[in-house]
Amino acid sequence: MAAERVIVVYPPDETGGRRVRVDGTILGRARDLRDLTEYLRRAGLEGLDDLDVVRSLLIEWRGGGPEDWDPRPP
């Protein structure tokens, strides 16, 4: 069941990529919401679009939210 999944998006690295982990497994580095949505789809979380990912309470955003992809401070 999707509600039991543990999804963590880590802070942006020096290139702006954010590591994505689902249930303890690193899936890769997302460079934007489209990448993140694709990683989650491949992990079996079907039917998500970028807006769903932004609003999802299943995702733990570390080091900024879904709008933060640039590693430089504002």
PDB file of N, CA and C in Angstrom:
ATOM      1  N   MET A   1       0.839  -1.191   0.000  1.00  0.00           N
ATOM      2  CA  MET A   1       0.000   0.000   0.000  1.00  0.00           C
ATOM      3  C   MET A   1       0.881   1.251   0.000  1.00  0.00           C
ATOM      4  N   ALA A   2       0.543   2.241  -0.804  1.00  0.00           N
ATOM      5  CA  ALA A   2       1.382   3.427  -0.978  1.00  0.00           C
ATOM      6  C   ALA A   2       1.573   4.203   0.318  1.00  0.00           C
ATOM      7  N   ALA A   3       0.576   4.247   1.202  1.00  0.00           N
ATOM      8  CA  ALA A   3       0.670   5.024   2.428  1.00  0.00           C
ATOM      9  C   ALA A   3       1.756   4.492   3.354  1.00  0.00           C
ATOM     10  N   GLU A   4       2.189   3.266   3.174  1.00  0.00           N
ATOM     11  CA  GLU A   4       3.209   2.669   4.010  1.00  0.00           C
ATOM     12  C   GLU A   4       4.617   2.898   3.461  1.00  0.00           C
ATOM     13  N   ARG A   5       4.740   3.463   2.294  1.00  0.00           N
ATOM     14  CA  ARG A   5       6.050   3.700   1.676  1.00  0.00           C
ATOM     15  C   ARG A   5       6.760   4.829   2.410  1.00  0.00           C
ATOM     16  N   VAL A   6       8.076   4.710   2.526  1.00  0.00           N
ATOM     17  CA  VAL A   6       8.894   5.762   3.120  1.00  0.00           C
ATOM     18  C   VAL A   6       9.669   6.405   1.981  1.00  0.00           C
ATOM     19  N   ILE A   7       9.346   7.666   1.680  1.00  0.00           N
ATOM     20  CA  ILE A   7       9.957   8.382   0.565  1.00  0.00           C
ATOM     21  C   ILE A   7      10.703   9.588   1.131  1.00  0.00           C
ATOM     22  N   VAL A   8      12.000   9.673   0.821  1.00  0.00           N
ATOM     23  CA  VAL A   8      12.815  10.792   1.289  1.00  0.00           C
ATOM     24  C   VAL A   8      13.491  11.433   0.084  1.00  0.00           C
ATOM     25  N   VAL A   9      13.386  12.760   0.004  1.00  0.00           N
ATOM     26  CA  VAL A   9      14.104  13.537  -1.008  1.00  0.00           C
ATOM     27  C   VAL A   9      15.114  14.392  -0.244  1.00  0.00           C
ATOM     28  N   TYR A  10      16.390  14.151  -0.521  1.00  0.00           N
ATOM     29  CA  TYR A  10      17.478  14.795   0.208  1.00  0.00           C
ATOM     30  C   TYR A  10      17.774  16.188  -0.343  1.00  0.00           C
ATOM     31  N   PRO A  11      18.546  16.993   0.407  1.00  0.00           N
ATOM     32  CA  PRO A  11      18.883  18.344  -0.050  1.00  0.00           C
ATOM     33  C   PRO A  11      19.619  18.315  -1.394  1.00  0.00           C
ATOM     34  N   PRO A  12      19.539  19.416  -2.138  1.00  0.00           N
ATOM     35  CA  PRO A  12      20.253  19.498  -3.411  1.00  0.00           C
ATOM     36  C   PRO A  12      21.766  19.362  -3.202  1.00  0.00           C
ATOM     37  N   ASP A  13      22.402  18.615  -4.108  1.00  0.00           N
ATOM     38  CA  ASP A  13      23.857  18.534  -4.059  1.00  0.00           C
ATOM     39  C   ASP A  13      24.442  19.712  -4.836  1.00  0.00           C
ATOM     40  N   GLU A  14      25.760  19.709  -5.025  1.00  0.00           N
ATOM     41  CA  GLU A  14      26.417  20.851  -5.670  1.00  0.00           C
ATOM     42  C   GLU A  14      25.976  21.079  -7.111  1.00  0.00           C
ATOM     43  N   THR A  15      25.352  20.086  -7.745  1.00  0.00           N
ATOM     44  CA  THR A  15      24.882  20.246  -9.124  1.00  0.00           C
ATOM     45  C   THR A  15      23.375  20.477  -9.197  1.00  0.00           C
ATOM     46  N   GLY A  16      22.696  20.494  -8.041  1.00  0.00           N
ATOM     47  CA  GLY A  16      21.253  20.699  -8.032  1.00  0.00           C
ATOM     48  C   GLY A  16      20.451  19.414  -8.049  1.00  0.00           C
ATOM     49  N   GLY A  17      21.123  18.262  -8.102  1.00  0.00           N
ATOM     50  CA  GLY A  17      20.419  16.988  -8.041  1.00  0.00           C
ATOM     51  C   GLY A  17      20.040  16.661  -6.600  1.00  0.00           C
ATOM     52  N   ARG A  18      18.897  15.996  -6.431  1.00  0.00           N
ATOM     53  CA  ARG A  18      18.457  15.592  -5.098  1.00  0.00           C
ATOM     54  C   ARG A  18      18.310  14.080  -5.058  1.00  0.00           C
ATOM     55  N   ARG A  19      19.004  13.445  -4.130  1.00  0.00           N
ATOM     56  CA  ARG A  19      18.936  12.001  -3.975  1.00  0.00           C
ATOM     57  C   ARG A  19      17.523  11.605  -3.561  1.00  0.00           C
ATOM     58  N   VAL A  20      17.021  10.522  -4.120  1.00  0.00           N
ATOM     59  CA  VAL A  20      15.671  10.036  -3.839  1.00  0.00           C
ATOM     60  C   VAL A  20      15.785   8.629  -3.253  1.00  0.00           C
ATOM     61  N   ARG A  21      15.165   8.433  -2.106  1.00  0.00           N
ATOM     62  CA  ARG A  21      15.176   7.125  -1.448  1.00  0.00           C
ATOM     63  C   ARG A  21      13.741   6.682  -1.192  1.00  0.00           C
ATOM     64  N   VAL A  22      13.446   5.443  -1.536  1.00  0.00           N
ATOM     65  CA  VAL A  22      12.140   4.856  -1.263  1.00  0.00           C
ATOM     66  C   VAL A  22      12.373   3.550  -0.529  1.00  0.00           C
ATOM     67  N   ASP A  23      11.780   3.446   0.656  1.00  0.00           N
ATOM     68  CA  ASP A  23      11.906   2.244   1.481  1.00  0.00           C
ATOM     69  C   ASP A  23      13.350   1.823   1.682  1.00  0.00           C
ATOM     70  N   GLY A  24      14.240   2.807   1.894  1.00  0.00           N
ATOM     71  CA  GLY A  24      15.627   2.510   2.187  1.00  0.00           C
ATOM     72  C   GLY A  24      16.521   2.309   0.976  1.00  0.00           C
ATOM     73  N   THR A  25      15.954   2.298  -0.213  1.00  0.00           N
ATOM     74  CA  THR A  25      16.728   2.097  -1.437  1.00  0.00           C
ATOM     75  C   THR A  25      16.887   3.421  -2.177  1.00  0.00           C
ATOM     76  N   ILE A  26      18.130   3.784  -2.479  1.00  0.00           N
ATOM     77  CA  ILE A  26      18.380   4.991  -3.268  1.00  0.00           C
ATOM     78  C   ILE A  26      18.015   4.689  -4.721  1.00  0.00           C
ATOM     79  N   LEU A  27      17.122   5.509  -5.277  1.00  0.00           N
ATOM     80  CA  LEU A  27      16.682   5.316  -6.658  1.00  0.00           C
ATOM     81  C   LEU A  27      17.518   6.113  -7.646  1.00  0.00           C
ATOM     82  N   GLY A  28      18.130   7.203  -7.195  1.00  0.00           N
ATOM     83  CA  GLY A  28      18.924   8.035  -8.082  1.00  0.00           C
ATOM     84  C   GLY A  28      18.863   9.479  -7.646  1.00  0.00           C
ATOM     85  N   ARG A  29      19.279  10.361  -8.547  1.00  0.00           N
ATOM     86  CA  ARG A  29      19.268  11.808  -8.286  1.00  0.00           C
ATOM     87  C   ARG A  29      18.281  12.473  -9.232  1.00  0.00           C
ATOM     88  N   ALA A  30      17.288  13.080  -8.645  1.00  0.00           N
ATOM     89  CA  ALA A  30      16.307  13.829  -9.435  1.00  0.00           C
ATOM     90  C   ALA A  30      16.826  15.243  -9.626  1.00  0.00           C
ATOM     91  N   ARG A  31      16.653  15.775 -10.825  1.00  0.00           N
ATOM     92  CA  ARG A  31      17.079  17.150 -11.103  1.00  0.00           C
ATOM     93  C   ARG A  31      15.902  18.112 -11.104  1.00  0.00           C
ATOM     94  N   ASP A  32      14.687  17.559 -11.100  1.00  0.00           N
ATOM     95  CA  ASP A  32      13.482  18.390 -11.065  1.00  0.00           C
ATOM     96  C   ASP A  32      12.298  17.500 -10.701  1.00  0.00           C
ATOM     97  N   LEU A  33      11.104  18.092 -10.638  1.00  0.00           N
ATOM     98  CA  LEU A  33       9.913  17.329 -10.258  1.00  0.00           C
ATOM     99  C   LEU A  33       9.588  16.223 -11.249  1.00  0.00           C
ATOM    100  N   ARG A  34       9.856  16.454 -12.522  1.00  0.00           N
ATOM    101  CA  ARG A  34       9.601  15.404 -13.523  1.00  0.00           C
ATOM    102  C   ARG A  34      10.439  14.171 -13.244  1.00  0.00           C
ATOM    103  N   ASP A  35      11.722  14.380 -12.940  1.00  0.00           N
ATOM    104  CA  ASP A  35      12.587  13.254 -12.600  1.00  0.00           C
ATOM    105  C   ASP A  35      12.062  12.519 -11.370  1.00  0.00           C
ATOM    106  N   LEU A  36      11.711  13.279 -10.344  1.00  0.00           N
ATOM    107  CA  LEU A  36      11.212  12.678  -9.118  1.00  0.00           C
ATOM    108  C   LEU A  36       9.958  11.855  -9.383  1.00  0.00           C
ATOM    109  N   THR A  37       9.031  12.418 -10.141  1.00  0.00           N
ATOM    110  CA  THR A  37       7.793  11.709 -10.477  1.00  0.00           C
ATOM    111  C   THR A  37       8.100  10.407 -11.210  1.00  0.00           C
ATOM    112  N   GLU A  38       9.068  10.423 -12.114  1.00  0.00           N
ATOM    113  CA  GLU A  38       9.436   9.220 -12.846  1.00  0.00           C
ATOM    114  C   GLU A  38      10.059   8.173 -11.921  1.00  0.00           C
ATOM    115  N   TYR A  39      10.930   8.582 -11.017  1.00  0.00           N
ATOM    116  CA  TYR A  39      11.510   7.635 -10.062  1.00  0.00           C
ATOM    117  C   TYR A  39      10.410   6.969  -9.231  1.00  0.00           C
ATOM    118  N   LEU A  40       9.456   7.764  -8.782  1.00  0.00           N
ATOM    119  CA  LEU A  40       8.376   7.211  -7.961  1.00  0.00           C
ATOM    120  C   LEU A  40       7.493   6.272  -8.772  1.00  0.00           C
ATOM    121  N   ARG A  41       7.269   6.602 -10.040  1.00  0.00           N
ATOM    122  CA  ARG A  41       6.486   5.713 -10.907  1.00  0.00           C
ATOM    123  C   ARG A  41       7.195   4.373 -11.056  1.00  0.00           C
ATOM    124  N   ARG A  42       8.501   4.420 -11.277  1.00  0.00           N
ATOM    125  CA  ARG A  42       9.280   3.186 -11.425  1.00  0.00           C
ATOM    126  C   ARG A  42       9.289   2.365 -10.141  1.00  0.00           C
ATOM    127  N   ALA A  43       9.122   3.048  -8.991  1.00  0.00           N
ATOM    128  CA  ALA A  43       9.092   2.355  -7.707  1.00  0.00           C
ATOM    129  C   ALA A  43       7.704   1.785  -7.399  1.00  0.00           C
ATOM    130  N   GLY A  44       6.769   1.958  -8.343  1.00  0.00           N
ATOM    131  CA  GLY A  44       5.449   1.369  -8.168  1.00  0.00           C
ATOM    132  C   GLY A  44       4.377   2.320  -7.688  1.00  0.00           C
ATOM    133  N   LEU A  45       4.697   3.597  -7.583  1.00  0.00           N
ATOM    134  CA  LEU A  45       3.710   4.598  -7.180  1.00  0.00           C
ATOM    135  C   LEU A  45       3.110   5.208  -8.438  1.00  0.00           C
ATOM    136  N   GLU A  46       2.163   4.505  -9.016  1.00  0.00           N
ATOM    137  CA  GLU A  46       1.554   4.895 -10.297  1.00  0.00           C
ATOM    138  C   GLU A  46       0.568   6.045 -10.124  1.00  0.00           C
ATOM    139  N   GLY A  47       0.309   6.735 -11.209  1.00  0.00           N
ATOM    140  CA  GLY A  47      -0.739   7.750 -11.253  1.00  0.00           C
ATOM    141  C   GLY A  47      -0.370   9.078 -10.640  1.00  0.00           C
ATOM    142  N   LEU A  48       0.894   9.304 -10.343  1.00  0.00           N
ATOM    143  CA  LEU A  48       1.314  10.588  -9.787  1.00  0.00           C
ATOM    144  C   LEU A  48       1.717  11.530 -10.909  1.00  0.00           C
ATOM    145  N   ASP A  49       1.392  12.797 -10.737  1.00  0.00           N
ATOM    146  CA  ASP A  49       1.939  13.806 -11.633  1.00  0.00           C
ATOM    147  C   ASP A  49       2.717  14.797 -10.776  1.00  0.00           C
ATOM    148  N   ASP A  50       3.315  15.800 -11.384  1.00  0.00           N
ATOM    149  CA  ASP A  50       4.155  16.742 -10.639  1.00  0.00           C
ATOM    150  C   ASP A  50       3.399  17.410  -9.494  1.00  0.00           C
ATOM    151  N   LEU A  51       2.138  17.758  -9.711  1.00  0.00           N
ATOM    152  CA  LEU A  51       1.342  18.412  -8.674  1.00  0.00           C
ATOM    153  C   LEU A  51       1.082  17.459  -7.515  1.00  0.00           C
ATOM    154  N   ASP A  52       0.820  16.192  -7.803  1.00  0.00           N
ATOM    155  CA  ASP A  52       0.632  15.204  -6.742  1.00  0.00           C
ATOM    156  C   ASP A  52       1.884  15.093  -5.887  1.00  0.00           C
ATOM    157  N   VAL A  53       3.050  15.107  -6.524  1.00  0.00           N
ATOM    158  CA  VAL A  53       4.311  14.989  -5.805  1.00  0.00           C
ATOM    159  C   VAL A  53       4.504  16.200  -4.888  1.00  0.00           C
ATOM    160  N   VAL A  54       4.176  17.378  -5.354  1.00  0.00           N
ATOM    161  CA  VAL A  54       4.321  18.594  -4.546  1.00  0.00           C
ATOM    162  C   VAL A  54       3.424  18.534  -3.312  1.00  0.00           C
ATOM    163  N   ARG A  55       2.218  18.027  -3.466  1.00  0.00           N
ATOM    164  CA  ARG A  55       1.232  18.012  -2.380  1.00  0.00           C
ATOM    165  C   ARG A  55       1.311  16.784  -1.482  1.00  0.00           C
ATOM    166  N   SER A  56       2.029  15.760  -1.886  1.00  0.00           N
ATOM    167  CA  SER A  56       2.017  14.484  -1.177  1.00  0.00           C
ATOM    168  C   SER A  56       2.552  14.595   0.247  1.00  0.00           C
ATOM    169  N   LEU A  57       1.826  14.013   1.169  1.00  0.00           N
ATOM    170  CA  LEU A  57       2.271  13.934   2.554  1.00  0.00           C
ATOM    171  C   LEU A  57       3.158  12.712   2.773  1.00  0.00           C
ATOM    172  N   LEU A  58       3.316  11.892   1.748  1.00  0.00           N
ATOM    173  CA  LEU A  58       4.144  10.691   1.836  1.00  0.00           C
ATOM    174  C   LEU A  58       5.625  11.004   1.686  1.00  0.00           C
ATOM    175  N   ILE A  59       5.939  12.190   1.162  1.00  0.00           N
ATOM    176  CA  ILE A  59       7.329  12.539   0.861  1.00  0.00           C
ATOM    177  C   ILE A  59       7.907  13.395   1.978  1.00  0.00           C
ATOM    178  N   GLU A  60       9.068  12.976   2.479  1.00  0.00           N
ATOM    179  CA  GLU A  60       9.805  13.758   3.456  1.00  0.00           C
ATOM    180  C   GLU A  60      10.857  14.550   2.694  1.00  0.00           C
ATOM    181  N   TRP A  61      10.668  15.860   2.631  1.00  0.00           N
ATOM    182  CA  TRP A  61      11.595  16.747   1.921  1.00  0.00           C
ATOM    183  C   TRP A  61      12.646  17.231   2.909  1.00  0.00           C
ATOM    184  N   ARG A  62      13.894  16.949   2.649  1.00  0.00           N
ATOM    185  CA  ARG A  62      14.987  17.405   3.507  1.00  0.00           C
ATOM    186  C   ARG A  62      15.771  18.492   2.785  1.00  0.00           C
ATOM    187  N   GLY A  63      16.094  19.553   3.517  1.00  0.00           N
ATOM    188  CA  GLY A  63      16.896  20.624   2.934  1.00  0.00           C
ATOM    189  C   GLY A  63      16.127  21.471   1.946  1.00  0.00           C
ATOM    190  N   GLY A  64      14.843  21.628   2.162  1.00  0.00           N
ATOM    191  CA  GLY A  64      13.996  22.423   1.279  1.00  0.00           C
ATOM    192  C   GLY A  64      12.870  21.595   0.707  1.00  0.00           C
ATOM    193  N   GLY A  65      11.872  22.281   0.224  1.00  0.00           N
ATOM    194  CA  GLY A  65      10.700  21.613  -0.315  1.00  0.00           C
ATOM    195  C   GLY A  65      10.793  21.349  -1.801  1.00  0.00           C
ATOM    196  N   PRO A  66       9.651  21.066  -2.414  1.00  0.00           N
ATOM    197  CA  PRO A  66       9.631  20.691  -3.826  1.00  0.00           C
ATOM    198  C   PRO A  66      10.052  21.795  -4.782  1.00  0.00           C
ATOM    199  N   GLU A  67      10.157  23.013  -4.297  1.00  0.00           N
ATOM    200  CA  GLU A  67      10.588  24.120  -5.169  1.00  0.00           C
ATOM    201  C   GLU A  67      12.084  24.368  -5.088  1.00  0.00           C
ATOM    202  N   ASP A  68      12.784  23.637  -4.228  1.00  0.00           N
ATOM    203  CA  ASP A  68      14.215  23.862  -3.991  1.00  0.00           C
ATOM    204  C   ASP A  68      15.081  22.833  -4.703  1.00  0.00           C
ATOM    205  N   TRP A  69      15.712  23.271  -5.789  1.00  0.00           N
ATOM    206  CA  TRP A  69      16.604  22.396  -6.557  1.00  0.00           C
ATOM    207  C   TRP A  69      17.987  23.004  -6.738  1.00  0.00           C
ATOM    208  N   ASP A  70      18.155  24.268  -6.408  1.00  0.00           N
ATOM    209  CA  ASP A  70      19.431  24.953  -6.542  1.00  0.00           C
ATOM    210  C   ASP A  70      20.178  24.855  -5.210  1.00  0.00           C
ATOM    211  N   PRO A  71      21.400  24.363  -5.202  1.00  0.00           N
ATOM    212  CA  PRO A  71      22.136  24.179  -3.941  1.00  0.00           C
ATOM    213  C   PRO A  71      22.615  25.481  -3.302  1.00  0.00           C
ATOM    214  N   ARG A  72      22.582  26.558  -4.044  1.00  0.00           N
ATOM    215  CA  ARG A  72      23.055  27.838  -3.493  1.00  0.00           C
ATOM    216  C   ARG A  72      21.979  28.450  -2.619  1.00  0.00           C
ATOM    217  N   PRO A  73      22.375  29.036  -1.486  1.00  0.00           N
ATOM    218  CA  PRO A  73      21.388  29.691  -0.616  1.00  0.00           C
ATOM    219  C   PRO A  73      20.748  30.873  -1.356  1.00  0.00           C
ATOM    220  N   PRO A  74      19.492  31.165  -1.021  1.00  0.00           N
ATOM    221  CA  PRO A  74      18.807  32.303  -1.698  1.00  0.00           C
ATOM    222  C   PRO A  74      19.428  33.629  -1.380  1.00  0.00           C
TER     223      PRO A  74
END
